[in-house]
Amino acid sequence: MTLRPPAHIEAQDPKFRLLSQQTQRAWLVWALLSLVGFVVLGGVALVMSIIALGSLLISLILNVYHRLQIENFQHYKQTEALLSLHAHIRPRQPLPPMRLWAASPDFATLLLTHIQQQRPGMVVELGSGVSTLITGYALQALRQGSMISVDHDANFAAVSRSRVQQHSLSDCVQVIHAPLISLSVQGQTWQWYDLSELNNAERIDLLIVDGPPEQPGTLSRYPALPLLFERLKPDALIVVDDFMRDDEQAMVGRWLAEFKLEVVEVVDNEKGAVVLRKLS
């Protein structure tokens, strides 16, 4: 297994990166305009530059304050969801960190709720992680069902497999490494999972779509339904994470136009989620 240094939180938080980039651009524009203005207009430009700087600082402070309000509310919601999660699944080992690139607690509780209600016999998850453990615990509590979790990254698949063993979930959870390969779907070429290791995943009751990784503008997760729709049982559920992203919204819109599906619920959680049902 390749050792990798831990990523700083700033590297995993796209909102932080966006705010940082916007601030840097604003400072650069202000510095350039101030320099040009001072050369052309002299002292008048200096006064105008100071006024512009004050406006920039006020705007930045308001932006940060608004961000803190939103984040504090999200922290509270995620704490509530995490407490509810632990009350229901009673993990044998500490769970891996959640949020950022990992599943958020509110998405995990959404999965737990639908598993408890639907009692699926076969679950397929695209993109392994902490949600793999949550689903495994939920199936064990029901004393029925099994899960196949697919990951494109060999190292991460190995980590997920190790965690499944540590949590004593191997009786109902299987983690598969399926590298991304070029596949032709609907007349287009996509980089998607190699399905040769997924032959046992038939009669799927619940499909969790949380991978492969986002490649903006490519609808990278779109092939999930064209390639797996016939394996879904009538009334099977499809749960999509990251529904706040434009690609996921466009993907689901395309699915609804091409397949017999209904929207069960659109969830206003931290990253957005949508639950679909295959119509019989």
PDB file of C-alpha atoms in Angstrom:
ATOM      1  CA  MET A   1       0.000   0.000   0.000  1.00  0.00           C
ATOM      2  CA  THR A   2       1.339   3.429  -0.943  1.00  0.00           C
ATOM      3  CA  LEU A   3       1.803   5.758   2.011  1.00  0.00           C
ATOM      4  CA  ARG A   4       0.401   9.248   1.529  1.00  0.00           C
ATOM      5  CA  PRO A   5       0.772  12.292   3.778  1.00  0.00           C
ATOM      6  CA  PRO A   6      -2.478  13.479   5.361  1.00  0.00           C
ATOM      7  CA  ALA A   7      -4.211  16.195   3.377  1.00  0.00           C
ATOM      8  CA  HIS A   8      -4.735  19.543   5.061  1.00  0.00           C
ATOM      9  CA  ILE A   9      -8.371  20.470   5.586  1.00  0.00           C
ATOM     10  CA  GLU A  10      -7.964  23.446   3.239  1.00  0.00           C
ATOM     11  CA  ALA A  11      -7.085  21.047   0.418  1.00  0.00           C
ATOM     12  CA  GLN A  12     -10.305  19.080   0.968  1.00  0.00           C
ATOM     13  CA  ASP A  13     -12.666  22.044   1.371  1.00  0.00           C
ATOM     14  CA  PRO A  14     -13.739  23.494  -2.016  1.00  0.00           C
ATOM     15  CA  LYS A  15     -15.583  26.376  -0.300  1.00  0.00           C
ATOM     16  CA  PHE A  16     -12.378  27.473   1.413  1.00  0.00           C
ATOM     17  CA  ARG A  17     -10.438  27.292  -1.846  1.00  0.00           C
ATOM     18  CA  LEU A  18     -13.078  29.342  -3.660  1.00  0.00           C
ATOM     19  CA  LEU A  19     -13.134  32.051  -0.977  1.00  0.00           C
ATOM     20  CA  SER A  20      -9.331  32.155  -0.949  1.00  0.00           C
ATOM     21  CA  GLN A  21      -9.166  32.516  -4.734  1.00  0.00           C
ATOM     22  CA  GLN A  22     -11.817  35.239  -4.758  1.00  0.00           C
ATOM     23  CA  THR A  23      -9.983  37.176  -2.050  1.00  0.00           C
ATOM     24  CA  GLN A  24      -6.644  36.902  -3.842  1.00  0.00           C
ATOM     25  CA  ARG A  25      -8.166  38.110  -7.124  1.00  0.00           C
ATOM     26  CA  ALA A  26      -9.864  41.042  -5.379  1.00  0.00           C
ATOM     27  CA  TRP A  27      -6.590  42.117  -3.738  1.00  0.00           C
ATOM     28  CA  LEU A  28      -4.750  41.814  -7.048  1.00  0.00           C
ATOM     29  CA  VAL A  29      -7.321  43.919  -8.888  1.00  0.00           C
ATOM     30  CA  TRP A  30      -7.224  46.549  -6.121  1.00  0.00           C
ATOM     31  CA  ALA A  31      -3.402  46.693  -6.170  1.00  0.00           C
ATOM     32  CA  LEU A  32      -3.236  47.059  -9.958  1.00  0.00           C
ATOM     33  CA  LEU A  33      -5.945  49.732 -10.091  1.00  0.00           C
ATOM     34  CA  SER A  34      -4.305  51.625  -7.225  1.00  0.00           C
ATOM     35  CA  LEU A  35      -0.925  51.592  -8.972  1.00  0.00           C
ATOM     36  CA  VAL A  36      -2.344  52.732 -12.317  1.00  0.00           C
ATOM     37  CA  GLY A  37      -4.513  55.357 -10.650  1.00  0.00           C
ATOM     38  CA  PHE A  38      -1.646  56.771  -8.622  1.00  0.00           C
ATOM     39  CA  VAL A  39       0.516  57.098 -11.751  1.00  0.00           C
ATOM     40  CA  VAL A  40      -2.283  58.824 -13.696  1.00  0.00           C
ATOM     41  CA  LEU A  41      -4.162  60.809 -11.062  1.00  0.00           C
ATOM     42  CA  GLY A  42      -1.716  61.150  -8.187  1.00  0.00           C
ATOM     43  CA  GLY A  43      -3.165  61.971  -4.723  1.00  0.00           C
ATOM     44  CA  VAL A  44      -6.806  61.719  -5.826  1.00  0.00           C
ATOM     45  CA  ALA A  45      -6.224  58.118  -6.783  1.00  0.00           C
ATOM     46  CA  LEU A  46      -4.748  57.419  -3.342  1.00  0.00           C
ATOM     47  CA  VAL A  47      -7.963  58.596  -1.633  1.00  0.00           C
ATOM     48  CA  MET A  48     -10.095  56.566  -4.033  1.00  0.00           C
ATOM     49  CA  SER A  49      -7.870  53.559  -3.427  1.00  0.00           C
ATOM     50  CA  ILE A  50      -8.309  53.807   0.345  1.00  0.00           C
ATOM     51  CA  ILE A  51     -12.106  54.022  -0.083  1.00  0.00           C
ATOM     52  CA  ALA A  52     -12.051  50.979  -2.378  1.00  0.00           C
ATOM     53  CA  LEU A  53      -9.921  49.079   0.126  1.00  0.00           C
ATOM     54  CA  GLY A  54     -12.388  49.858   2.908  1.00  0.00           C
ATOM     55  CA  SER A  55     -15.262  48.584   0.773  1.00  0.00           C
ATOM     56  CA  LEU A  56     -13.313  45.443  -0.015  1.00  0.00           C
ATOM     57  CA  LEU A  57     -12.604  44.755   3.663  1.00  0.00           C
ATOM     58  CA  ILE A  58     -16.254  45.313   4.641  1.00  0.00           C
ATOM     59  CA  SER A  59     -17.391  42.946   1.882  1.00  0.00           C
ATOM     60  CA  LEU A  60     -14.868  40.331   3.001  1.00  0.00           C
ATOM     61  CA  ILE A  61     -15.940  40.603   6.659  1.00  0.00           C
ATOM     62  CA  LEU A  62     -19.626  40.194   5.728  1.00  0.00           C
ATOM     63  CA  ASN A  63     -18.770  37.217   3.524  1.00  0.00           C
ATOM     64  CA  VAL A  64     -16.839  35.516   6.338  1.00  0.00           C
ATOM     65  CA  TYR A  65     -19.611  36.283   8.862  1.00  0.00           C
ATOM     66  CA  HIS A  66     -22.230  34.759   6.559  1.00  0.00           C
ATOM     67  CA  ARG A  67     -20.032  31.702   6.005  1.00  0.00           C
ATOM     68  CA  LEU A  68     -19.593  31.257   9.769  1.00  0.00           C
ATOM     69  CA  GLN A  69     -23.364  31.417  10.312  1.00  0.00           C
ATOM     70  CA  ILE A  70     -23.932  28.708   7.711  1.00  0.00           C
ATOM     71  CA  GLU A  71     -21.099  26.542   9.036  1.00  0.00           C
ATOM     72  CA  ASN A  72     -22.291  26.805  12.649  1.00  0.00           C
ATOM     73  CA  PHE A  73     -25.756  25.678  11.574  1.00  0.00           C
ATOM     74  CA  GLN A  74     -24.263  22.773   9.607  1.00  0.00           C
ATOM     75  CA  HIS A  75     -22.071  21.751  12.564  1.00  0.00           C
ATOM     76  CA  TYR A  76     -25.183  21.568  14.767  1.00  0.00           C
ATOM     77  CA  LYS A  77     -27.119  19.542  12.174  1.00  0.00           C
ATOM     78  CA  GLN A  78     -24.223  17.125  11.690  1.00  0.00           C
ATOM     79  CA  THR A  79     -23.787  16.708  15.450  1.00  0.00           C
ATOM     80  CA  GLU A  80     -27.478  15.845  15.771  1.00  0.00           C
ATOM     81  CA  ALA A  81     -27.204  13.343  12.914  1.00  0.00           C
ATOM     82  CA  LEU A  82     -24.039  11.792  14.376  1.00  0.00           C
ATOM     83  CA  LEU A  83     -25.660  11.298  17.789  1.00  0.00           C
ATOM     84  CA  SER A  84     -28.686   9.694  16.143  1.00  0.00           C
ATOM     85  CA  LEU A  85     -26.399   7.478  14.080  1.00  0.00           C
ATOM     86  CA  HIS A  86     -24.480   6.179  17.101  1.00  0.00           C
ATOM     87  CA  ALA A  87     -27.719   5.554  18.976  1.00  0.00           C
ATOM     88  CA  HIS A  88     -28.894   3.228  16.207  1.00  0.00           C
ATOM     89  CA  ILE A  89     -25.844   1.325  14.994  1.00  0.00           C
ATOM     90  CA  ARG A  90     -23.603   1.007  18.106  1.00  0.00           C
ATOM     91  CA  PRO A  91     -20.262   0.658  16.231  1.00  0.00           C
ATOM     92  CA  ARG A  92     -17.728  -1.838  17.614  1.00  0.00           C
ATOM     93  CA  GLN A  93     -14.789   0.375  16.634  1.00  0.00           C
ATOM     94  CA  PRO A  94     -14.476   4.149  16.185  1.00  0.00           C
ATOM     95  CA  LEU A  95     -15.876   5.287  12.858  1.00  0.00           C
ATOM     96  CA  PRO A  96     -13.558   7.039  10.371  1.00  0.00           C
ATOM     97  CA  PRO A  97     -13.806  10.848  10.092  1.00  0.00           C
ATOM     98  CA  MET A  98     -16.913  12.088   8.319  1.00  0.00           C
ATOM     99  CA  ARG A  99     -17.747  15.158   6.167  1.00  0.00           C
ATOM    100  CA  LEU A 100     -15.582  16.860   3.514  1.00  0.00           C
ATOM    101  CA  TRP A 101     -14.883  14.109   0.937  1.00  0.00           C
ATOM    102  CA  ALA A 102     -16.302  11.420   3.227  1.00  0.00           C
ATOM    103  CA  ALA A 103     -20.036  10.942   3.717  1.00  0.00           C
ATOM    104  CA  SER A 104     -21.593  13.438   6.104  1.00  0.00           C
ATOM    105  CA  PRO A 105     -23.515  12.157   9.135  1.00  0.00           C
ATOM    106  CA  ASP A 106     -26.810  13.414   7.694  1.00  0.00           C
ATOM    107  CA  PHE A 107     -26.258  11.362   4.515  1.00  0.00           C
ATOM    108  CA  ALA A 108     -25.398   8.329   6.633  1.00  0.00           C
ATOM    109  CA  THR A 109     -28.638   8.705   8.608  1.00  0.00           C
ATOM    110  CA  LEU A 110     -30.545   8.984   5.321  1.00  0.00           C
ATOM    111  CA  LEU A 111     -29.083   5.634   4.236  1.00  0.00           C
ATOM    112  CA  LEU A 112     -29.833   4.097   7.625  1.00  0.00           C
ATOM    113  CA  THR A 113     -33.462   5.254   7.493  1.00  0.00           C
ATOM    114  CA  HIS A 114     -34.133   3.795   4.041  1.00  0.00           C
ATOM    115  CA  ILE A 115     -32.366   0.526   4.851  1.00  0.00           C
ATOM    116  CA  GLN A 116     -34.455   0.095   7.996  1.00  0.00           C
ATOM    117  CA  GLN A 117     -37.652   0.850   6.059  1.00  0.00           C
ATOM    118  CA  GLN A 118     -36.919  -1.101   2.866  1.00  0.00           C
ATOM    119  CA  ARG A 119     -34.966  -4.037   4.362  1.00  0.00           C
ATOM    120  CA  PRO A 120     -32.952  -4.623   1.143  1.00  0.00           C
ATOM    121  CA  GLY A 121     -31.599  -8.021   0.192  1.00  0.00           C
ATOM    122  CA  MET A 122     -28.810  -6.692  -2.048  1.00  0.00           C
ATOM    123  CA  VAL A 123     -27.109  -3.299  -1.748  1.00  0.00           C
ATOM    124  CA  VAL A 124     -24.561  -2.027  -4.271  1.00  0.00           C
ATOM    125  CA  GLU A 125     -22.510   1.024  -3.393  1.00  0.00           C
ATOM    126  CA  LEU A 126     -20.416   2.974  -5.906  1.00  0.00           C
ATOM    127  CA  GLY A 127     -17.625   4.600  -3.887  1.00  0.00           C
ATOM    128  CA  SER A 128     -16.621   2.980  -0.593  1.00  0.00           C
ATOM    129  CA  GLY A 129     -15.967   4.691   2.731  1.00  0.00           C
ATOM    130  CA  VAL A 130     -17.663   5.312   6.048  1.00  0.00           C
ATOM    131  CA  SER A 131     -21.064   4.798   4.389  1.00  0.00           C
ATOM    132  CA  THR A 132     -19.958   1.217   3.718  1.00  0.00           C
ATOM    133  CA  LEU A 133     -19.655   0.618   7.452  1.00  0.00           C
ATOM    134  CA  ILE A 134     -22.981   2.325   8.236  1.00  0.00           C
ATOM    135  CA  THR A 135     -24.763   0.184   5.648  1.00  0.00           C
ATOM    136  CA  GLY A 136     -23.064  -2.959   6.952  1.00  0.00           C
ATOM    137  CA  TYR A 137     -24.156  -2.265  10.515  1.00  0.00           C
ATOM    138  CA  ALA A 138     -27.716  -1.569   9.335  1.00  0.00           C
ATOM    139  CA  LEU A 139     -27.866  -4.892   7.447  1.00  0.00           C
ATOM    140  CA  GLN A 140     -26.419  -6.803  10.384  1.00  0.00           C
ATOM    141  CA  ALA A 141     -29.050  -5.307  12.683  1.00  0.00           C
ATOM    142  CA  LEU A 142     -31.757  -6.516  10.281  1.00  0.00           C
ATOM    143  CA  ARG A 143     -30.086  -9.959  10.156  1.00  0.00           C
ATOM    144  CA  GLN A 144     -30.583 -10.061   6.414  1.00  0.00           C
ATOM    145  CA  GLY A 145     -29.122  -8.711   3.199  1.00  0.00           C
ATOM    146  CA  SER A 146     -25.641  -8.243   1.805  1.00  0.00           C
ATOM    147  CA  MET A 147     -23.640  -5.411   0.286  1.00  0.00           C
ATOM    148  CA  ILE A 148     -21.057  -5.012  -2.477  1.00  0.00           C
ATOM    149  CA  SER A 149     -19.076  -1.779  -2.321  1.00  0.00           C
ATOM    150  CA  VAL A 150     -17.045  -0.766  -5.372  1.00  0.00           C
ATOM    151  CA  ASP A 151     -14.015   1.526  -5.369  1.00  0.00           C
ATOM    152  CA  HIS A 152     -11.788   2.579  -8.258  1.00  0.00           C
ATOM    153  CA  ASP A 153      -8.729   3.229  -6.072  1.00  0.00           C
ATOM    154  CA  ALA A 154      -6.826   0.094  -5.031  1.00  0.00           C
ATOM    155  CA  ASN A 155      -5.346   1.716  -1.930  1.00  0.00           C
ATOM    156  CA  PHE A 156      -8.663   3.063  -0.723  1.00  0.00           C
ATOM    157  CA  ALA A 157     -10.399  -0.229  -1.470  1.00  0.00           C
ATOM    158  CA  ALA A 158      -7.785  -1.960   0.711  1.00  0.00           C
ATOM    159  CA  VAL A 159      -8.400   0.540   3.529  1.00  0.00           C
ATOM    160  CA  SER A 160     -12.167   0.028   3.274  1.00  0.00           C
ATOM    161  CA  ARG A 161     -11.727  -3.748   3.266  1.00  0.00           C
ATOM    162  CA  SER A 162      -9.549  -3.529   6.375  1.00  0.00           C
ATOM    163  CA  ARG A 163     -12.115  -1.372   8.153  1.00  0.00           C
ATOM    164  CA  VAL A 164     -14.885  -3.813   7.280  1.00  0.00           C
ATOM    165  CA  GLN A 165     -12.852  -6.557   8.969  1.00  0.00           C
ATOM    166  CA  GLN A 166     -12.071  -4.389  11.999  1.00  0.00           C
ATOM    167  CA  HIS A 167     -15.782  -3.709  12.489  1.00  0.00           C
ATOM    168  CA  SER A 168     -16.637  -7.428  12.047  1.00  0.00           C
ATOM    169  CA  LEU A 169     -18.845  -6.749   9.029  1.00  0.00           C
ATOM    170  CA  SER A 170     -17.268  -9.211   6.584  1.00  0.00           C
ATOM    171  CA  ASP A 171     -20.255 -11.543   6.828  1.00  0.00           C
ATOM    172  CA  CYS A 172     -22.448  -9.061   4.946  1.00  0.00           C
ATOM    173  CA  VAL A 173     -20.075  -6.569   3.244  1.00  0.00           C
ATOM    174  CA  GLN A 174     -17.716  -7.180   0.322  1.00  0.00           C
ATOM    175  CA  VAL A 175     -15.400  -4.436  -0.969  1.00  0.00           C
ATOM    176  CA  ILE A 176     -14.313  -4.746  -4.595  1.00  0.00           C
ATOM    177  CA  HIS A 177     -11.553  -2.889  -6.413  1.00  0.00           C
ATOM    178  CA  ALA A 178     -12.878  -1.987  -9.870  1.00  0.00           C
ATOM    179  CA  PRO A 179     -10.518   0.368 -11.728  1.00  0.00           C
ATOM    180  CA  LEU A 180     -11.929   2.957 -14.106  1.00  0.00           C
ATOM    181  CA  ILE A 181     -11.871   1.830 -17.737  1.00  0.00           C
ATOM    182  CA  SER A 182     -13.180   3.294 -20.985  1.00  0.00           C
ATOM    183  CA  LEU A 183     -16.766   2.192 -21.598  1.00  0.00           C
ATOM    184  CA  SER A 184     -19.163   3.083 -24.393  1.00  0.00           C
ATOM    185  CA  VAL A 185     -22.531   4.179 -23.003  1.00  0.00           C
ATOM    186  CA  GLN A 186     -25.285   5.789 -25.080  1.00  0.00           C
ATOM    187  CA  GLY A 187     -22.846   6.451 -27.897  1.00  0.00           C
ATOM    188  CA  GLN A 188     -20.320   8.223 -25.659  1.00  0.00           C
ATOM    189  CA  THR A 189     -17.093   7.061 -24.040  1.00  0.00           C
ATOM    190  CA  TRP A 190     -16.942   7.253 -20.244  1.00  0.00           C
ATOM    191  CA  GLN A 191     -14.349   6.455 -17.599  1.00  0.00           C
ATOM    192  CA  TRP A 192     -16.292   4.155 -15.299  1.00  0.00           C
ATOM    193  CA  TYR A 193     -15.899   1.062 -13.144  1.00  0.00           C
ATOM    194  CA  ASP A 194     -14.816  -2.244 -14.622  1.00  0.00           C
ATOM    195  CA  LEU A 195     -17.904  -4.382 -14.057  1.00  0.00           C
ATOM    196  CA  SER A 196     -16.167  -7.726 -14.557  1.00  0.00           C
ATOM    197  CA  GLU A 197     -15.948  -8.168 -10.761  1.00  0.00           C
ATOM    198  CA  LEU A 198     -19.612  -7.285 -10.230  1.00  0.00           C
ATOM    199  CA  ASN A 199     -21.210 -10.402 -11.694  1.00  0.00           C
ATOM    200  CA  ASN A 200     -22.698 -11.379  -8.323  1.00  0.00           C
ATOM    201  CA  ALA A 201     -24.574  -8.106  -8.022  1.00  0.00           C
ATOM    202  CA  GLU A 202     -27.944  -9.149  -9.422  1.00  0.00           C
ATOM    203  CA  ARG A 203     -31.426  -8.264  -8.203  1.00  0.00           C
ATOM    204  CA  ILE A 204     -30.292  -5.023  -6.553  1.00  0.00           C
ATOM    205  CA  ASP A 205     -32.675  -3.517  -3.997  1.00  0.00           C
ATOM    206  CA  LEU A 206     -30.644  -0.419  -3.144  1.00  0.00           C
ATOM    207  CA  LEU A 207     -28.063   1.391  -5.287  1.00  0.00           C
ATOM    208  CA  ILE A 208     -25.914   4.052  -3.590  1.00  0.00           C
ATOM    209  CA  VAL A 209     -24.261   6.416  -6.086  1.00  0.00           C
ATOM    210  CA  ASP A 210     -21.308   8.205  -4.484  1.00  0.00           C
ATOM    211  CA  GLY A 211     -18.571   7.578  -7.055  1.00  0.00           C
ATOM    212  CA  PRO A 212     -16.492   7.722  -9.139  1.00  0.00           C
ATOM    213  CA  PRO A 213     -14.874  11.062  -8.248  1.00  0.00           C
ATOM    214  CA  GLU A 214     -16.240  14.241  -9.773  1.00  0.00           C
ATOM    215  CA  GLN A 215     -14.803  15.459 -13.049  1.00  0.00           C
ATOM    216  CA  PRO A 216     -16.715  18.749 -13.558  1.00  0.00           C
ATOM    217  CA  GLY A 217     -18.730  18.899 -16.747  1.00  0.00           C
ATOM    218  CA  THR A 218     -18.386  15.203 -17.534  1.00  0.00           C
ATOM    219  CA  LEU A 219     -21.345  13.693 -15.633  1.00  0.00           C
ATOM    220  CA  SER A 220     -18.825  11.112 -14.425  1.00  0.00           C
ATOM    221  CA  ARG A 221     -21.445   9.158 -12.442  1.00  0.00           C
ATOM    222  CA  TYR A 222     -24.044   9.002 -15.223  1.00  0.00           C
ATOM    223  CA  PRO A 223     -23.221   5.431 -16.444  1.00  0.00           C
ATOM    224  CA  ALA A 224     -24.515   3.957 -13.156  1.00  0.00           C
ATOM    225  CA  LEU A 225     -28.099   3.600 -14.390  1.00  0.00           C
ATOM    226  CA  PRO A 226     -27.501   2.746 -18.064  1.00  0.00           C
ATOM    227  CA  LEU A 227     -25.197  -0.076 -16.948  1.00  0.00           C
ATOM    228  CA  LEU A 228     -27.049  -1.277 -13.838  1.00  0.00           C
ATOM    229  CA  PHE A 229     -30.721  -0.454 -14.490  1.00  0.00           C
ATOM    230  CA  GLU A 230     -31.607  -3.964 -15.679  1.00  0.00           C
ATOM    231  CA  ARG A 231     -30.114  -5.398 -12.479  1.00  0.00           C
ATOM    232  CA  LEU A 232     -32.376  -3.269 -10.290  1.00  0.00           C
ATOM    233  CA  LYS A 233     -35.457  -4.979  -8.926  1.00  0.00           C
ATOM    234  CA  PRO A 234     -38.830  -3.271  -9.396  1.00  0.00           C
ATOM    235  CA  ASP A 235     -39.254  -0.624  -6.672  1.00  0.00           C
ATOM    236  CA  ALA A 236     -35.498  -0.583  -6.030  1.00  0.00           C
ATOM    237  CA  LEU A 237     -34.157   2.666  -4.570  1.00  0.00           C
ATOM    238  CA  ILE A 238     -31.301   4.752  -5.969  1.00  0.00           C
ATOM    239  CA  VAL A 239     -29.705   7.155  -3.470  1.00  0.00           C
ATOM    240  CA  VAL A 240     -27.486   9.863  -4.958  1.00  0.00           C
ATOM    241  CA  ASP A 241     -25.057  11.895  -2.834  1.00  0.00           C
ATOM    242  CA  ASP A 242     -23.653  15.374  -3.705  1.00  0.00           C
ATOM    243  CA  PHE A 243     -26.931  16.492  -5.302  1.00  0.00           C
ATOM    244  CA  MET A 244     -26.020  20.157  -4.708  1.00  0.00           C
ATOM    245  CA  ARG A 245     -23.491  19.896  -7.543  1.00  0.00           C
ATOM    246  CA  ASP A 246     -24.544  20.879 -11.057  1.00  0.00           C
ATOM    247  CA  ASP A 247     -23.285  17.606 -12.555  1.00  0.00           C
ATOM    248  CA  GLU A 248     -25.379  15.464 -10.223  1.00  0.00           C
ATOM    249  CA  GLN A 249     -28.491  17.525 -10.931  1.00  0.00           C
ATOM    250  CA  ALA A 250     -27.946  17.266 -14.689  1.00  0.00           C
ATOM    251  CA  MET A 251     -27.275  13.538 -14.331  1.00  0.00           C
ATOM    252  CA  VAL A 252     -30.486  12.874 -12.408  1.00  0.00           C
ATOM    253  CA  GLY A 253     -32.464  14.981 -14.883  1.00  0.00           C
ATOM    254  CA  ARG A 254     -31.117  12.843 -17.698  1.00  0.00           C
ATOM    255  CA  TRP A 255     -31.902   9.638 -15.819  1.00  0.00           C
ATOM    256  CA  LEU A 256     -35.512  10.742 -15.244  1.00  0.00           C
ATOM    257  CA  ALA A 257     -35.901  11.433 -18.962  1.00  0.00           C
ATOM    258  CA  GLU A 258     -34.400   8.090 -20.042  1.00  0.00           C
ATOM    259  CA  PHE A 259     -35.621   5.588 -17.437  1.00  0.00           C
ATOM    260  CA  LYS A 260     -38.832   4.731 -15.639  1.00  0.00           C
ATOM    261  CA  LEU A 261     -38.150   6.384 -12.308  1.00  0.00           C
ATOM    262  CA  GLU A 262     -39.914   8.484  -9.730  1.00  0.00           C
ATOM    263  CA  VAL A 263     -38.472  10.941  -7.239  1.00  0.00           C
ATOM    264  CA  VAL A 264     -39.048   9.719  -3.685  1.00  0.00           C
ATOM    265  CA  GLU A 265     -37.470  12.730  -1.986  1.00  0.00           C
ATOM    266  CA  VAL A 266     -34.980  15.524  -2.496  1.00  0.00           C
ATOM    267  CA  VAL A 267     -33.025  15.980   0.729  1.00  0.00           C
ATOM    268  CA  ASP A 268     -31.710  19.370   1.823  1.00  0.00           C
ATOM    269  CA  ASN A 269     -28.722  18.040   3.728  1.00  0.00           C
ATOM    270  CA  GLU A 270     -25.120  19.284   3.762  1.00  0.00           C
ATOM    271  CA  LYS A 271     -24.161  18.078   0.284  1.00  0.00           C
ATOM    272  CA  GLY A 272     -27.632  17.498  -1.077  1.00  0.00           C
ATOM    273  CA  ALA A 273     -29.110  14.089  -1.833  1.00  0.00           C
ATOM    274  CA  VAL A 274     -31.931  12.643  -3.901  1.00  0.00           C
ATOM    275  CA  VAL A 275     -33.736   9.312  -3.577  1.00  0.00           C
ATOM    276  CA  LEU A 276     -35.239   7.745  -6.696  1.00  0.00           C
ATOM    277  CA  ARG A 277     -37.359   4.602  -7.161  1.00  0.00           C
ATOM    278  CA  LYS A 278     -37.441   2.272 -10.148  1.00  0.00           C
ATOM    279  CA  LEU A 279     -41.010   1.939 -11.353  1.00  0.00           C
ATOM    280  CA  SER A 280     -42.271  -1.580 -11.903  1.00  0.00           C
TER     281      SER A 280
END
